[in-house]
C-alpha positions as YAML, in Angstrom:
chain: A
units: angstrom
residues:
- id: 1
  name: UNK
  ca: [-18.71, -11.00, 86.13]
- id: 2
  name: UNK
  ca: [-19.48, -8.27, 88.93]
- id: 3
  name: UNK
  ca: [-15.45, -8.40, 89.44]
- id: 4
  name: UNK
  ca: [-14.66, -7.68, 85.95]
- id: 5
  name: UNK
  ca: [-17.31, -5.12, 85.72]
- id: 6
  name: UNK
  ca: [-15.47, -3.42, 88.78]
- id: 7
  name: UNK
  ca: [-12.14, -3.64, 87.09]
- id: 8
  name: UNK
  ca: [-13.49, -1.67, 84.11]
- id: 9
  name: UNK
  ca: [-14.86, 0.91, 86.32]
- id: 10
  name: UNK
  ca: [-11.47, 1.33, 87.88]
- id: 11
  name: UNK
  ca: [-9.67, 1.65, 84.81]
- id: 12
  name: UNK
  ca: [-12.05, 4.32, 83.26]
- id: 13
  name: UNK
  ca: [-11.36, 6.34, 86.65]
- id: 14
  name: UNK
  ca: [-7.70, 6.04, 86.30]
- id: 15
  name: UNK
  ca: [-7.61, 7.03, 82.49]
- id: 16
  name: UNK
  ca: [-9.73, 10.18, 83.56]
- id: 17
  name: UNK
  ca: [-7.72, 11.12, 86.14]
- id: 18
  name: UNK
  ca: [-4.60, 10.79, 83.94]
- id: 19
  name: UNK
  ca: [-6.15, 12.98, 81.34]
- id: 20
  name: UNK
  ca: [-7.10, 15.49, 83.79]
- id: 21
  name: UNK
  ca: [-3.59, 15.70, 85.03]
- id: 22
  name: UNK
  ca: [-1.99, 15.97, 81.70]
- id: 23
  name: UNK
  ca: [-3.94, 19.12, 80.44]
- id: 24
  name: UNK
  ca: [-5.10, 20.26, 77.23]
- id: 25
  name: UNK
  ca: [-1.81, 20.26, 75.36]
- id: 26
  name: UNK
  ca: [-0.99, 16.77, 76.20]
- id: 27
  name: UNK
  ca: [-4.33, 15.51, 75.16]
- id: 28
  name: UNK
  ca: [-4.03, 17.20, 71.70]
- id: 29
  name: UNK
  ca: [-0.42, 15.54, 71.18]
- id: 30
  name: UNK
  ca: [-1.78, 12.34, 72.22]
- id: 31
  name: UNK
  ca: [-4.52, 12.69, 69.33]
- id: 32
  name: UNK
  ca: [-1.93, 13.63, 66.90]
- id: 33
  name: UNK
  ca: [0.40, 10.86, 67.51]
- id: 34
  name: UNK
  ca: [-2.54, 8.17, 67.21]
- id: 35
  name: UNK
  ca: [-3.37, 9.82, 63.77]
- id: 36
  name: UNK
  ca: [0.13, 9.67, 62.58]
- id: 37
  name: UNK
  ca: [0.36, 5.87, 63.71]
- id: 38
  name: UNK
  ca: [-2.82, 4.98, 62.02]
- id: 39
  name: UNK
  ca: [-2.05, 6.88, 58.88]
- id: 40
  name: UNK
  ca: [1.36, 5.33, 58.67]
- id: 41
  name: UNK
  ca: [-0.17, 1.84, 58.81]
- id: 42
  name: UNK
  ca: [-2.75, 2.55, 55.85]
- id: 43
  name: UNK
  ca: [-0.01, 3.89, 53.81]
- id: 44
  name: UNK
  ca: [2.03, 0.75, 54.69]
- id: 45
  name: UNK
  ca: [-0.95, -1.61, 53.76]
- id: 46
  name: UNK
  ca: [-1.92, 0.37, 50.46]
- id: 47
  name: UNK
  ca: [1.58, 1.00, 48.98]
- id: 48
  name: UNK
  ca: [2.65, -2.55, 49.34]
- id: 49
  name: UNK
  ca: [4.51, -3.35, 45.90]
- id: 50
  name: UNK
  ca: [3.26, -5.82, 43.59]
- id: 51
  name: UNK
  ca: [4.42, -7.87, 40.30]
- id: 52
  name: UNK
  ca: [2.00, -7.17, 37.50]
- id: 53
  name: UNK
  ca: [3.09, -9.36, 34.78]
- id: 54
  name: UNK
  ca: [3.15, -7.68, 31.27]
- id: 55
  name: UNK
  ca: [1.54, -9.71, 28.18]
- id: 56
  name: UNK
  ca: [4.20, -10.60, 25.74]
- id: 57
  name: UNK
  ca: [3.46, -9.51, 22.20]
- id: 58
  name: UNK
  ca: [2.66, -12.23, 19.42]
- id: 59
  name: UNK
  ca: [5.65, -14.19, 18.09]
- id: 60
  name: UNK
  ca: [6.59, -13.84, 14.57]
- id: 61
  name: UNK
  ca: [4.79, -15.97, 12.05]
- id: 62
  name: UNK
  ca: [6.65, -18.47, 9.71]
- id: 63
  name: UNK
  ca: [5.92, -16.57, 6.87]
- id: 64
  name: UNK
  ca: [7.29, -13.11, 8.75]
- id: 65
  name: UNK
  ca: [10.29, -15.24, 9.84]
- id: 66
  name: UNK
  ca: [10.90, -16.20, 6.24]
- id: 67
  name: UNK
  ca: [10.73, -12.65, 4.94]
- id: 68
  name: UNK
  ca: [14.25, -12.35, 6.43]
- id: 69
  name: UNK
  ca: [15.50, -14.12, 3.37]
- id: 70
  name: UNK
  ca: [17.70, -12.20, 1.32]
- id: 71
  name: UNK
  ca: [16.62, -12.14, -2.47]
- id: 72
  name: UNK
  ca: [19.52, -13.83, -4.03]
- id: 73
  name: UNK
  ca: [17.35, -15.31, -7.02]
- id: 74
  name: UNK
  ca: [16.74, -11.81, -8.29]
- id: 75
  name: UNK
  ca: [17.92, -10.40, -11.61]
- id: 76
  name: UNK
  ca: [20.54, -7.71, -11.49]
- id: 77
  name: UNK
  ca: [18.69, -4.71, -10.65]
- id: 78
  name: UNK
  ca: [15.28, -6.34, -9.23]
- id: 79
  name: UNK
  ca: [16.48, -6.00, -5.59]
- id: 80
  name: UNK
  ca: [17.25, -2.19, -6.12]
- id: 81
  name: UNK
  ca: [13.74, -1.90, -7.57]
- id: 82
  name: UNK
  ca: [11.76, -2.70, -4.38]
- id: 83
  name: UNK
  ca: [14.02, -0.12, -2.56]
- id: 84
  name: UNK
  ca: [13.61, 2.57, -5.38]
- id: 85
  name: UNK
  ca: [9.71, 2.22, -5.22]
- id: 86
  name: UNK
  ca: [9.59, 3.19, -1.57]
- id: 87
  name: UNK
  ca: [12.27, 5.99, -1.73]
- id: 88
  name: UNK
  ca: [11.94, 9.70, -2.08]
- id: 89
  name: UNK
  ca: [8.03, 9.19, -1.74]
- id: 90
  name: UNK
  ca: [5.53, 10.94, 1.07]
- id: 91
  name: UNK
  ca: [3.98, 8.73, 3.48]
- id: 92
  name: UNK
  ca: [1.14, 6.66, 2.15]
- id: 93
  name: UNK
  ca: [-2.27, 8.07, 3.01]
- id: 94
  name: UNK
  ca: [-3.67, 4.85, 4.20]
- id: 95
  name: UNK
  ca: [-6.28, 2.64, 3.09]
- id: 96
  name: UNK
  ca: [-8.39, 4.27, 0.34]
- id: 97
  name: UNK
  ca: [-12.11, 4.63, 1.22]
- id: 98
  name: UNK
  ca: [-14.20, 1.59, 0.59]
- id: 99
  name: UNK
  ca: [-15.07, 0.86, -3.37]
- id: 100
  name: UNK
  ca: [-17.50, -1.60, -4.62]
- id: 101
  name: UNK
  ca: [-16.27, -4.86, -5.77]
- id: 102
  name: UNK
  ca: [-15.69, -5.50, -9.48]
- id: 103
  name: UNK
  ca: [-17.77, -7.72, -11.21]
- id: 104
  name: UNK
  ca: [-16.25, -11.56, -11.20]
- id: 105
  name: UNK
  ca: [-17.02, -11.71, -15.02]
- id: 106
  name: UNK
  ca: [-16.18, -9.57, -18.18]
- id: 107
  name: UNK
  ca: [-15.97, -6.34, -18.39]
- id: 108
  name: UNK
  ca: [-13.36, -5.53, -16.16]
- id: 109
  name: UNK
  ca: [-15.28, -2.75, -14.52]
- id: 110
  name: UNK
  ca: [-18.77, -2.78, -13.18]
- id: 111
  name: UNK
  ca: [-21.22, -0.90, -14.99]
- id: 112
  name: UNK
  ca: [-22.85, 2.32, -13.45]
- id: 113
  name: UNK
  ca: [-26.01, 1.74, -12.06]
- id: 114
  name: UNK
  ca: [-28.66, 3.87, -10.79]
- id: 115
  name: UNK
  ca: [-27.32, 4.05, -7.57]
- id: 116
  name: UNK
  ca: [-24.01, 4.69, -8.15]
- id: 117
  name: UNK
  ca: [-24.59, 7.17, -10.78]
- id: 118
  name: UNK
  ca: [-26.40, 9.54, -8.51]
- id: 119
  name: UNK
  ca: [-23.69, 11.20, -6.25]
- id: 120
  name: UNK
  ca: [-24.69, 10.86, -2.30]
- id: 121
  name: UNK
  ca: [-25.25, 13.87, -0.27]
- id: 122
  name: UNK
  ca: [-22.27, 14.96, 1.44]
- id: 123
  name: UNK
  ca: [-21.90, 13.57, 5.22]
- id: 124
  name: UNK
  ca: [-22.50, 15.83, 7.98]
- id: 125
  name: UNK
  ca: [-19.20, 17.20, 9.23]
- id: 126
  name: UNK
  ca: [-17.96, 16.29, 12.80]
- id: 127
  name: UNK
  ca: [-16.15, 18.71, 15.04]
- id: 128
  name: UNK
  ca: [-13.56, 20.67, 12.76]
- id: 129
  name: UNK
  ca: [-12.66, 17.38, 10.60]
- id: 130
  name: UNK
  ca: [-14.33, 17.80, 7.22]
- id: 131
  name: UNK
  ca: [-16.05, 14.72, 5.95]
- id: 132
  name: UNK
  ca: [-14.59, 12.66, 3.04]
- id: 133
  name: UNK
  ca: [-16.18, 13.63, -0.35]
- id: 134
  name: UNK
  ca: [-18.09, 11.39, -2.02]
- id: 135
  name: UNK
  ca: [-16.25, 9.51, -5.17]
- id: 136
  name: UNK
  ca: [-18.83, 8.74, -7.71]
- id: 137
  name: UNK
  ca: [-17.28, 7.16, -10.66]
- id: 138
  name: UNK
  ca: [-17.66, 8.55, -14.06]
- id: 139
  name: UNK
  ca: [-19.87, 6.60, -16.67]
- id: 140
  name: UNK
  ca: [-18.15, 3.61, -18.63]
- id: 141
  name: UNK
  ca: [-18.71, 2.56, -21.85]
- id: 142
  name: UNK
  ca: [-18.73, -1.33, -22.03]
- id: 143
  name: UNK
  ca: [-16.61, -2.94, -24.40]
- id: 144
  name: UNK
  ca: [-18.21, -4.49, -27.42]
- id: 145
  name: UNK
  ca: [-19.17, -8.04, -27.23]
- id: 146
  name: UNK
  ca: [-16.01, -10.17, -28.23]
- id: 147
  name: UNK
  ca: [-13.55, -6.97, -27.48]
- id: 148
  name: UNK
  ca: [-11.10, -7.50, -24.90]
- id: 149
  name: UNK
  ca: [-10.88, -4.91, -22.18]
- id: 150
  name: UNK
  ca: [-7.35, -4.39, -23.01]
- id: 151
  name: UNK
  ca: [-8.04, -3.57, -26.62]
- id: 152
  name: UNK
  ca: [-10.79, -1.43, -25.73]
- id: 153
  name: UNK
  ca: [-9.22, 0.95, -23.57]
- id: 154
  name: UNK
  ca: [-5.91, 1.00, -25.60]
- id: 155
  name: UNK
  ca: [-4.79, 4.27, -26.39]
- id: 156
  name: UNK
  ca: [-3.99, 4.83, -30.01]
- id: 157
  name: UNK
  ca: [-0.42, 3.97, -31.05]
- id: 158
  name: UNK
  ca: [1.46, 5.66, -33.99]
- id: 159
  name: UNK
  ca: [1.52, 3.14, -37.04]
- id: 160
  name: UNK
  ca: [4.67, 0.92, -37.34]
- id: 161
  name: UNK
  ca: [7.16, 2.56, -39.78]
- id: 162
  name: UNK
  ca: [9.87, 0.08, -39.21]
- id: 163
  name: UNK
  ca: [11.57, 2.13, -36.38]
- id: 164
  name: UNK
  ca: [12.54, 0.70, -33.20]
- id: 165
  name: UNK
  ca: [9.80, 0.97, -30.49]
- id: 166
  name: UNK
  ca: [9.96, 2.25, -26.80]
- id: 167
  name: UNK
  ca: [7.69, 1.70, -23.87]
- id: 168
  name: UNK
  ca: [7.89, 3.86, -20.96]
- id: 169
  name: UNK
  ca: [5.80, 2.84, -17.76]
- id: 170
  name: UNK
  ca: [6.00, 4.89, -14.62]
- id: 171
  name: UNK
  ca: [5.04, 3.00, -11.64]
- id: 172
  name: UNK
  ca: [3.87, 4.25, -7.97]
- id: 173
  name: UNK
  ca: [1.32, 7.02, -9.63]
- id: 174
  name: UNK
  ca: [-1.22, 8.49, -7.45]
- id: 175
  name: UNK
  ca: [0.02, 8.85, -3.89]
- id: 176
  name: UNK
  ca: [2.36, 11.80, -4.58]
- id: 177
  name: UNK
  ca: [0.05, 14.13, -6.26]
- id: 178
  name: UNK
  ca: [2.58, 16.99, -7.19]
- id: 179
  name: UNK
  ca: [4.83, 14.49, -9.04]
- id: 180
  name: UNK
  ca: [2.12, 12.51, -10.46]
- id: 181
  name: UNK
  ca: [0.60, 15.46, -12.14]
- id: 182
  name: UNK
  ca: [4.30, 16.47, -13.48]
- id: 183
  name: UNK
  ca: [4.43, 12.78, -15.12]
- id: 184
  name: UNK
  ca: [1.00, 13.00, -16.55]
- id: 185
  name: UNK
  ca: [1.97, 16.44, -18.27]
- id: 186
  name: UNK
  ca: [4.91, 14.65, -19.98]
- id: 187
  name: UNK
  ca: [4.53, 14.26, -23.78]
- id: 188
  name: UNK
  ca: [3.27, 10.77, -24.54]
- id: 189
  name: UNK
  ca: [1.72, 8.19, -24.99]
- id: 190
  name: UNK
  ca: [3.19, 6.80, -21.62]
- id: 191
  name: UNK
  ca: [1.89, 4.17, -20.02]
- id: 192
  name: UNK
  ca: [1.04, 5.15, -16.00]
- id: 193
  name: UNK
  ca: [0.83, 2.66, -13.35]
- id: 194
  name: UNK
  ca: [-1.50, 3.66, -10.30]
- id: 195
  name: UNK
  ca: [-1.25, 2.72, -7.00]
- id: 196
  name: UNK
  ca: [-4.99, 1.27, -6.01]
- id: 197
  name: UNK
  ca: [-4.90, 2.66, -2.61]
- id: 198
  name: UNK
  ca: [-4.07, 6.21, -3.59]
- id: 199
  name: UNK
  ca: [-6.69, 8.90, -3.23]
- id: 200
  name: UNK
  ca: [-9.12, 10.72, -6.04]
- id: 201
  name: UNK
  ca: [-7.89, 8.13, -8.28]
- id: 202
  name: UNK
  ca: [-10.91, 8.71, -10.76]
- id: 203
  name: UNK
  ca: [-10.17, 12.45, -11.02]
- id: 204
  name: UNK
  ca: [-6.33, 11.69, -11.36]
- id: 205
  name: UNK
  ca: [-6.36, 8.98, -14.01]
- id: 206
  name: UNK
  ca: [-9.13, 10.65, -15.75]
- id: 207
  name: UNK
  ca: [-6.79, 13.67, -16.41]
- id: 208
  name: UNK
  ca: [-3.73, 11.53, -17.29]
- id: 209
  name: UNK
  ca: [-5.93, 9.61, -19.97]
- id: 210
  name: UNK
  ca: [-7.25, 13.03, -21.42]
- id: 211
  name: UNK
  ca: [-3.71, 13.72, -21.75]
- id: 212
  name: UNK
  ca: [-3.02, 10.82, -24.05]
- id: 213
  name: UNK
  ca: [-1.53, 8.35, -21.59]
- id: 214
  name: UNK
  ca: [-2.36, 4.76, -21.14]
- id: 215
  name: UNK
  ca: [-3.58, 3.38, -17.79]
- id: 216
  name: UNK
  ca: [-2.69, 0.36, -15.82]
- id: 217
  name: UNK
  ca: [-3.37, -0.66, -12.07]
- id: 218
  name: UNK
  ca: [0.08, -1.06, -10.05]
- id: 219
  name: UNK
  ca: [-1.31, -4.20, -8.09]
- id: 220
  name: UNK
  ca: [0.77, -4.28, -4.39]
- id: 221
  name: UNK
  ca: [2.18, -7.89, -4.19]
- id: 222
  name: UNK
  ca: [4.34, -9.38, -1.44]
- id: 223
  name: UNK
  ca: [8.12, -8.89, -1.68]
- id: 224
  name: UNK
  ca: [10.73, -11.10, -0.50]
- id: 225
  name: UNK
  ca: [11.96, -8.70, 2.28]
- id: 226
  name: UNK
  ca: [10.32, -6.74, 4.80]
- id: 227
  name: UNK
  ca: [9.05, -3.75, 2.43]
- id: 228
  name: UNK
  ca: [5.50, -2.69, 2.98]
- id: 229
  name: UNK
  ca: [3.81, -3.22, -0.27]
- id: 230
  name: UNK
  ca: [0.60, -1.15, 1.21]
- id: 231
  name: UNK
  ca: [-3.08, -1.84, 1.86]
- id: 232
  name: UNK
  ca: [-5.02, -4.71, 0.06]
- id: 233
  name: UNK
  ca: [-1.51, -6.52, -1.09]
- id: 234
  name: UNK
  ca: [-1.65, -9.88, -2.47]
- id: 235
  name: UNK
  ca: [0.18, -12.39, -0.35]
- id: 236
  name: UNK
  ca: [1.05, -15.93, -0.50]
- id: 237
  name: UNK
  ca: [-0.42, -17.03, 2.47]
- id: 238
  name: UNK
  ca: [-3.95, -15.84, 1.72]
- id: 239
  name: UNK
  ca: [-6.58, -18.25, 0.43]
- id: 240
  name: UNK
  ca: [-7.94, -18.20, -3.20]
- id: 241
  name: UNK
  ca: [-11.33, -16.23, -1.94]
- id: 242
  name: UNK
  ca: [-9.27, -13.62, -0.43]
- id: 243
  name: UNK
  ca: [-7.01, -13.17, -3.19]
- id: 244
  name: UNK
  ca: [-10.04, -12.69, -5.51]
- id: 245
  name: UNK
  ca: [-11.86, -10.21, -3.22]
- id: 246
  name: UNK
  ca: [-8.53, -8.05, -2.96]
- id: 247
  name: UNK
  ca: [-8.28, -8.23, -6.70]
- id: 248
  name: UNK
  ca: [-11.66, -7.45, -7.07]
- id: 249
  name: UNK
  ca: [-11.43, -4.07, -4.79]
- id: 250
  name: UNK
  ca: [-7.96, -3.13, -6.17]
- id: 251
  name: UNK
  ca: [-9.63, -3.10, -9.93]
- id: 252
  name: UNK
  ca: [-12.38, -1.05, -8.60]
- id: 253
  name: UNK
  ca: [-10.22, 1.95, -7.81]
- id: 254
  name: UNK
  ca: [-10.85, 3.51, -11.23]
- id: 255
  name: UNK
  ca: [-11.72, 2.79, -14.79]
- id: 256
  name: UNK
  ca: [-10.20, 2.91, -18.15]
- id: 257
  name: UNK
  ca: [-7.17, 0.76, -17.60]
- id: 258
  name: UNK
  ca: [-5.88, -2.09, -19.97]
- id: 259
  name: UNK
  ca: [-4.34, -4.38, -17.40]
- id: 260
  name: UNK
  ca: [-1.86, -4.66, -14.28]
- id: 261
  name: UNK
  ca: [1.67, -4.83, -13.40]
- id: 262
  name: UNK
  ca: [3.31, -5.75, -9.88]
- id: 263
  name: UNK
  ca: [4.28, -3.50, -7.12]
- id: 264
  name: UNK
  ca: [7.21, -5.24, -5.52]
- id: 265
  name: UNK
  ca: [5.98, -8.88, -5.43]
- id: 266
  name: UNK
  ca: [9.26, -10.45, -5.71]
- id: 267
  name: UNK
  ca: [7.90, -13.33, -3.53]
- id: 268
  name: UNK
  ca: [4.14, -13.25, -4.68]
- id: 269
  name: UNK
  ca: [5.07, -13.46, -8.61]
- id: 270
  name: UNK
  ca: [7.38, -16.62, -7.80]
- id: 271
  name: UNK
  ca: [4.37, -18.25, -6.26]
- id: 272
  name: UNK
  ca: [2.53, -20.42, -8.92]
- id: 273
  name: UNK
  ca: [-0.45, -21.05, -6.55]
- id: 274
  name: UNK
  ca: [-0.96, -17.17, -6.17]
- id: 275
  name: UNK
  ca: [-0.34, -16.24, -9.66]
- id: 276
  name: UNK
  ca: [-2.86, -18.80, -11.20]
- id: 277
  name: UNK
  ca: [-5.56, -16.92, -9.26]
- id: 278
  name: UNK
  ca: [-4.20, -13.66, -10.81]
- id: 279
  name: UNK
  ca: [-4.04, -14.89, -14.12]
- id: 280
  name: UNK
  ca: [-7.26, -16.71, -14.18]
- id: 281
  name: UNK
  ca: [-8.99, -13.28, -12.89]
- id: 282
  name: UNK
  ca: [-7.26, -11.48, -15.66]
- id: 283
  name: UNK
  ca: [-8.21, -13.75, -18.32]
- id: 284
  name: UNK
  ca: [-11.82, -13.58, -17.36]
- id: 285
  name: UNK
  ca: [-11.74, -9.75, -17.40]
- id: 286
  name: UNK
  ca: [-9.84, -9.36, -20.51]
- id: 287
  name: UNK
  ca: [-6.90, -7.43, -18.96]
- id: 288
  name: UNK
  ca: [-2.97, -8.04, -19.86]
- id: 289
  name: UNK
  ca: [-0.14, -8.30, -17.61]
- id: 290
  name: UNK
  ca: [3.03, -6.66, -17.46]
- id: 291
  name: UNK
  ca: [5.80, -8.62, -15.32]
- id: 292
  name: UNK
  ca: [8.00, -5.89, -13.52]
- id: 293
  name: UNK
  ca: [10.47, -8.93, -13.14]
- id: 294
  name: UNK
  ca: [11.38, -8.31, -9.28]
- id: 295
  name: UNK
  ca: [12.47, -11.93, -9.32]
- id: 296
  name: UNK
  ca: [14.18, -13.97, -11.78]
- id: 297
  name: UNK
  ca: [12.01, -16.88, -10.40]
- id: 298
  name: UNK
  ca: [8.43, -15.30, -11.76]
- id: 299
  name: UNK
  ca: [6.00, -17.87, -12.61]
- id: 300
  name: UNK
  ca: [4.14, -15.33, -14.71]
- id: 301
  name: UNK
  ca: [5.02, -16.53, -18.15]
- id: 302
  name: UNK
  ca: [3.44, -20.24, -18.33]
- id: 303
  name: UNK
  ca: [0.14, -19.28, -16.22]
- id: 304
  name: UNK
  ca: [-0.33, -16.13, -18.79]
- id: 305
  name: UNK
  ca: [-0.25, -18.56, -21.84]
- id: 306
  name: UNK
  ca: [-2.34, -21.35, -19.98]
- id: 307
  name: UNK
  ca: [-5.22, -18.61, -19.18]
- id: 308
  name: UNK
  ca: [-4.49, -16.49, -22.47]
- id: 309
  name: UNK
  ca: [-3.55, -13.45, -20.82]
- id: 310
  name: UNK
  ca: [-1.24, -11.10, -22.94]
- id: 311
  name: UNK
  ca: [1.80, -10.75, -21.01]
- id: 312
  name: UNK
  ca: [4.84, -8.53, -21.52]
- id: 313
  name: UNK
  ca: [8.11, -8.13, -19.27]
- id: 314
  name: UNK
  ca: [10.13, -5.19, -18.40]
- id: 315
  name: UNK
  ca: [13.62, -4.71, -19.90]
- id: 316
  name: UNK
  ca: [15.15, -1.85, -17.92]
- id: 317
  name: UNK
  ca: [14.49, -0.14, -14.64]
- id: 318
  name: UNK
  ca: [15.40, 3.40, -15.15]
- id: 319
  name: UNK
  ca: [16.16, 4.79, -11.57]
- id: 320
  name: UNK
  ca: [17.37, 2.03, -9.55]
- id: 321
  name: UNK
  ca: [20.23, 4.17, -9.38]
- id: 322
  name: UNK
  ca: [18.72, 7.46, -8.52]
- id: 323
  name: UNK
  ca: [21.00, 10.16, -9.72]
- id: 324
  name: UNK
  ca: [21.07, 12.16, -13.11]
- id: 325
  name: UNK
  ca: [23.93, 10.03, -14.43]
- id: 326
  name: UNK
  ca: [22.16, 6.75, -13.32]
- id: 327
  name: UNK
  ca: [18.92, 7.65, -15.25]
- id: 328
  name: UNK
  ca: [20.90, 8.91, -18.32]
- id: 329
  name: UNK
  ca: [23.00, 5.62, -18.52]
- id: 330
  name: UNK
  ca: [19.52, 3.76, -18.20]
- id: 331
  name: UNK
  ca: [18.02, 5.61, -20.97]
- id: 332
  name: UNK
  ca: [20.85, 4.74, -23.00]
- id: 333
  name: UNK
  ca: [20.48, 1.15, -22.40]
- id: 334
  name: UNK
  ca: [16.79, 1.42, -23.45]
- id: 335
  name: UNK
  ca: [17.79, 2.78, -26.60]
- id: 336
  name: UNK
  ca: [20.36, 0.16, -27.27]
- id: 337
  name: UNK
  ca: [17.89, -3.03, -26.55]
- id: 338
  name: UNK
  ca: [15.37, -1.13, -28.97]
- id: 339
  name: UNK
  ca: [17.61, -0.98, -31.81]
- id: 340
  name: UNK
  ca: [18.93, -4.60, -31.13]
- id: 341
  name: UNK
  ca: [15.39, -6.01, -30.61]
- id: 342
  name: UNK
  ca: [12.87, -3.65, -32.14]
- id: 343
  name: UNK
  ca: [11.25, -2.85, -28.77]
- id: 344
  name: UNK
  ca: [12.18, -2.01, -25.48]
- id: 345
  name: UNK
  ca: [10.09, -1.60, -22.06]
- id: 346
  name: UNK
  ca: [11.12, 0.47, -19.37]
- id: 347
  name: UNK
  ca: [9.98, 1.20, -16.03]
- id: 348
  name: UNK
  ca: [10.48, 4.39, -13.71]
- id: 349
  name: UNK
  ca: [9.19, 6.16, -10.95]
- id: 350
  name: UNK
  ca: [7.75, 9.66, -10.25]
- id: 351
  name: UNK
  ca: [11.36, 10.92, -8.71]
- id: 352
  name: UNK
  ca: [12.58, 14.20, -9.47]
- id: 353
  name: UNK
  ca: [15.68, 13.04, -11.18]
- id: 354
  name: UNK
  ca: [13.45, 10.75, -13.53]
- id: 355
  name: UNK
  ca: [11.02, 13.30, -14.45]
- id: 356
  name: UNK
  ca: [13.70, 15.68, -15.03]
- id: 357
  name: UNK
  ca: [15.73, 13.38, -17.26]
- id: 358
  name: UNK
  ca: [12.47, 12.37, -19.00]
- id: 359
  name: UNK
  ca: [11.63, 16.02, -19.79]
- id: 360
  name: UNK
  ca: [14.65, 16.44, -21.69]
- id: 361
  name: UNK
  ca: [14.79, 12.83, -23.49]
- id: 362
  name: UNK
  ca: [11.29, 12.25, -24.60]
- id: 363
  name: UNK
  ca: [11.50, 15.19, -27.40]
- id: 364
  name: UNK
  ca: [14.59, 13.53, -28.61]
- id: 365
  name: UNK
  ca: [13.28, 10.17, -29.58]
- id: 366
  name: UNK
  ca: [11.83, 10.80, -32.97]
- id: 367
  name: UNK
  ca: [15.01, 12.50, -34.12]
- id: 368
  name: UNK
  ca: [16.96, 9.68, -32.98]
- id: 369
  name: UNK
  ca: [14.72, 7.31, -35.26]
- id: 370
  name: UNK
  ca: [12.53, 5.89, -32.21]
- id: 371
  name: UNK
  ca: [8.84, 5.41, -31.66]
- id: 372
  name: UNK
  ca: [7.21, 6.21, -28.17]
- id: 373
  name: UNK
  ca: [4.26, 3.70, -27.86]
- id: 374
  name: UNK
  ca: [2.00, 2.75, -25.13]
- id: 375
  name: UNK
  ca: [2.20, -0.79, -23.42]
- id: 376
  name: UNK
  ca: [-0.70, -2.44, -25.83]
- id: 377
  name: UNK
  ca: [1.12, -1.45, -28.64]
- id: 378
  name: UNK
  ca: [3.80, -4.04, -27.75]
- id: 379
  name: UNK
  ca: [1.07, -6.87, -27.61]
- id: 380
  name: UNK
  ca: [2.05, -9.25, -30.42]
...
């Protein structure tokens, strides 16, 4: 033990002697060298490269993989219809503000209660963003007992005079406010189909109805391809309870409509299970169904008869070719079908080329011997 202590004392004396001989400059250099070595070791330790695995995204569901399939079973211009519905339109505003669920029984729209009749006080603004304005629903006059809702809200049609009749339906209303207002200002009666996720629908549809136009809900439904039908769409993978909830929400977006037609929907309207839910709900609410016929395999016909839902089908798409010549050719086809069958139902969209063509064409119908009528006038 004593020997080890003597060695330690001897080593300390040698170190002190060495430090005294190298002087102040040497001691500073030695200290800097030591710091560099320590810092380098810490950098190597902390900077060691490590592998961090990245979590993979979810795989495609079988339904999404099936959505790659082509619409080979569609009628001649049905495939172009779903593309035309998304063309020349601004981005969707997102899901509309929540709306109260509709009653599951007749009538179609829930009556206004004391709570909903009083507009709520506007919420406090946060930072520089304005809060969403309240959307109180206008009062609704319920249909008399035993009167179907579609008849109660039907727009008056000219009395039949033996002339061929034409129905013009304009889909995709409400999202593009400027073009929707242009359509609503056209001479009528037209039948205007409003997307339920558009904003300010009570105000927009109220003005359109005041201009003499009939209203329907343009119900988002699942297409065969990957086009996006929008929020609240009816999908084949949903169970009955979810389908009914989405129907109720979409049917609560505004009031005064006579029925629905499908927005896209080439997959959903061909699904008997899903369409049975839709027809059962429409039958209970006293509403009609217009089949846009985006697929030749539609299941709407037999189911509408079973659930006693008045149903009509589209004859012509006006703007699947969105040129002036294309729309003019479609309008000529409408006239030919009306002369042959006594009735023609055409569907268009609020595109500039369509609005321009209708602005010129509608005033000529009476002179040509046609009657322009709302959709309800075509129900037999």
